[in-house]
Amino acid sequence: MSQSHNRGLIEDFGRWREFAPGMWAWIFHKFTGWVLIGYLFTHVAVLSTAISGPQLYTTTLRSLESLLLVRVLEVGLLAVATFHIMNGIRLLFIDLGVGLESQDKSFYASLVLTGAIAVASVPTFLSGAF
Amino acid sequence: MSTQLQRSEQETDESPQEQRLERKRFDESEREAQRTEEESTGDETPYVHLKVFRYDPEVEGKREPHFDDFRVPAPQGTTVLDALMYARDEFDSTLTFRHSCRQAVCGSDALFINGSQRLGCQTQIQDLDQRPVRVEPLPHQEVEKDLVVDMEHFYDQMEAVEPYFQGETPDEEEQLQSRENREKVKMSTRCIWCGACQSSCNIAAGDNEYLGPAAINKAYRFAMDEREDDDIKQHRMNILEQEHGVWRCQTQFSCTEVCPKDIPLTEHIQEMKREAVKDNLKFW
Ligand code: HEM
Ligand code: SF4
Ligand code: FES
């Protein structure tokens, strides 16, 4: 028997232009899910400064909030959380067998809502940052 | 009979399936509009540039996978399969690919065309956006030669769900099926075992034991058939509920997107997941 050739997985991300909405939704959901886990650790770490007393907690939070980068990241975090929740609800409906034929539209709706909410949050998060 | 069925279908509101087909048709017409200027200019025959994956372990110099270029006449209506056959017959008789029916019935010519799984015989050159047209063997399966992949694993997965009717046949009686039940399994019966869905699924690519969309659809076709009794249905559910059964699906919809027979695969998989949940929740 002659040798066969395994092309491996190279085709997958190389053909991202061909990805359909459902595929993008899956990728974004994975990504946002893991970013949220990452944030969870950071969040717990920051809150734990309170163990060493209110003083340290207050100064830590104040100095963090004075950084422009942190403010911008907060907008990003909100966007990530919003997308994950919106698409998570979309996935729950898909699990219930509701609206499978509009799965691409509900993905776009998640994106649009996420964008809108992130933009609307900018004044709140960035006020006084400059 | 069939016209009656068709009529009754039209009377009802558009089913999800119809809406999806409608959308596909719309995409198609949009693409066609884009292409009217291209190729049809001038009165001589339009040509298409094919870039075809080549590999032959038995021939020195072809052991390294590479692409060959072919310039092939492509008058209106030419399919990718037509173009490949022309290239083989006129330029290189060693160019190897599977085909038989040339009408999307036998399922032998699923290929990776311009980055997507399609049947060569069902894909018209003019419906493709990119030039050159890239023709590759199905991803996630080992290449035997040129465009021919090893389908053994796909067939194993299909066999694993026992893809045959297991109802009791009453003596000398017809196995009647209600019209509603026939409608329920209608789309799922259309599978031609082409393997496009399995190849498009990157869960299946990462987990060789995952049954995959075609096999689960096949299981759906029989599990939903009311003429099989409860024991058989339970047996079918046991196969689907295994670790590498229905639960692996993460609803990427890639299979549904590529299926040349427009089977709502994700929908069927999701329904089997719910059946599996019901099967394990015992309080009703
Ligand atoms: C209302 C809030 C949320 C909803 C509705 C939601 C929904 C979902 C759903 C439905 C899935 C399964 C996706 C699938 O079927 O493939 C999922 C996965 C996941 N979620 Fe959430 N989620 C929420 C909040 C969170 C939070 C707060 C975190 C992190 C702390 C998180 C982290 C993850 C991770 C890591 C995954 C797995 C991703 C993977 O498959 O690798 N989620 N979420
Ligand atoms: S379900 Fe569709 S894509 Fe999958 S093998 Fe059958 S016909 Fe081909
Ligand atoms: S040649 Fe039979 S499906 Fe294409």
mmCIF file of C-alpha atoms in Angstrom, chain A residues 1 3-4 11 20 23-24 26 28 30-31 39 49 53 63 68 70 73 78 81 86 92 105 108 125:
data_model
loop_
_atom_site.group_PDB
_atom_site.id
_atom_site.type_symbol
_atom_site.label_atom_id
_atom_site.label_comp_id
_atom_site.label_asym_id
_atom_site.label_seq_id
_atom_site.Cartn_x
_atom_site.Cartn_y
_atom_site.Cartn_z
ATOM 1 C CA MET A 1 0.000 0.000 0.000
ATOM 2 C CA GLN A 3 1.718 6.255 1.479
ATOM 3 C CA SER A 4 -1.078 8.683 1.936
ATOM 4 C CA GLU A 11 -6.417 24.731 5.902
ATOM 5 C CA ALA A 20 -19.415 31.494 7.892
ATOM 6 C CA MET A 23 -17.930 29.788 12.803
ATOM 7 C CA TRP A 24 -17.085 33.370 13.775
ATOM 8 C CA TRP A 26 -17.944 30.051 17.850
ATOM 9 C CA PHE A 28 -15.593 34.812 19.462
ATOM 10 C CA LYS A 30 -14.399 30.751 22.950
ATOM 11 C CA PHE A 31 -12.195 33.824 23.000
ATOM 12 C CA TYR A 39 -10.333 38.655 34.130
ATOM 13 C CA THR A 49 -5.882 43.738 48.522
ATOM 14 C CA GLY A 53 -6.847 46.720 55.053
ATOM 15 C CA SER A 63 -4.093 54.175 41.109
ATOM 16 C CA LEU A 68 -5.828 55.461 30.866
ATOM 17 C CA VAL A 70 -7.149 50.473 32.578
ATOM 18 C CA LEU A 73 -9.468 47.922 29.014
ATOM 19 C CA LEU A 78 -17.578 45.262 28.972
ATOM 20 C CA ALA A 81 -18.738 40.285 28.595
ATOM 21 C CA MET A 86 -25.575 37.950 24.057
ATOM 22 C CA LEU A 92 -29.120 28.690 24.608
ATOM 23 C CA LYS A 105 -28.818 37.078 12.069
ATOM 24 C CA TYR A 108 -24.966 39.823 13.851
ATOM 25 C CA PHE A 125 -15.618 54.623 31.760
#
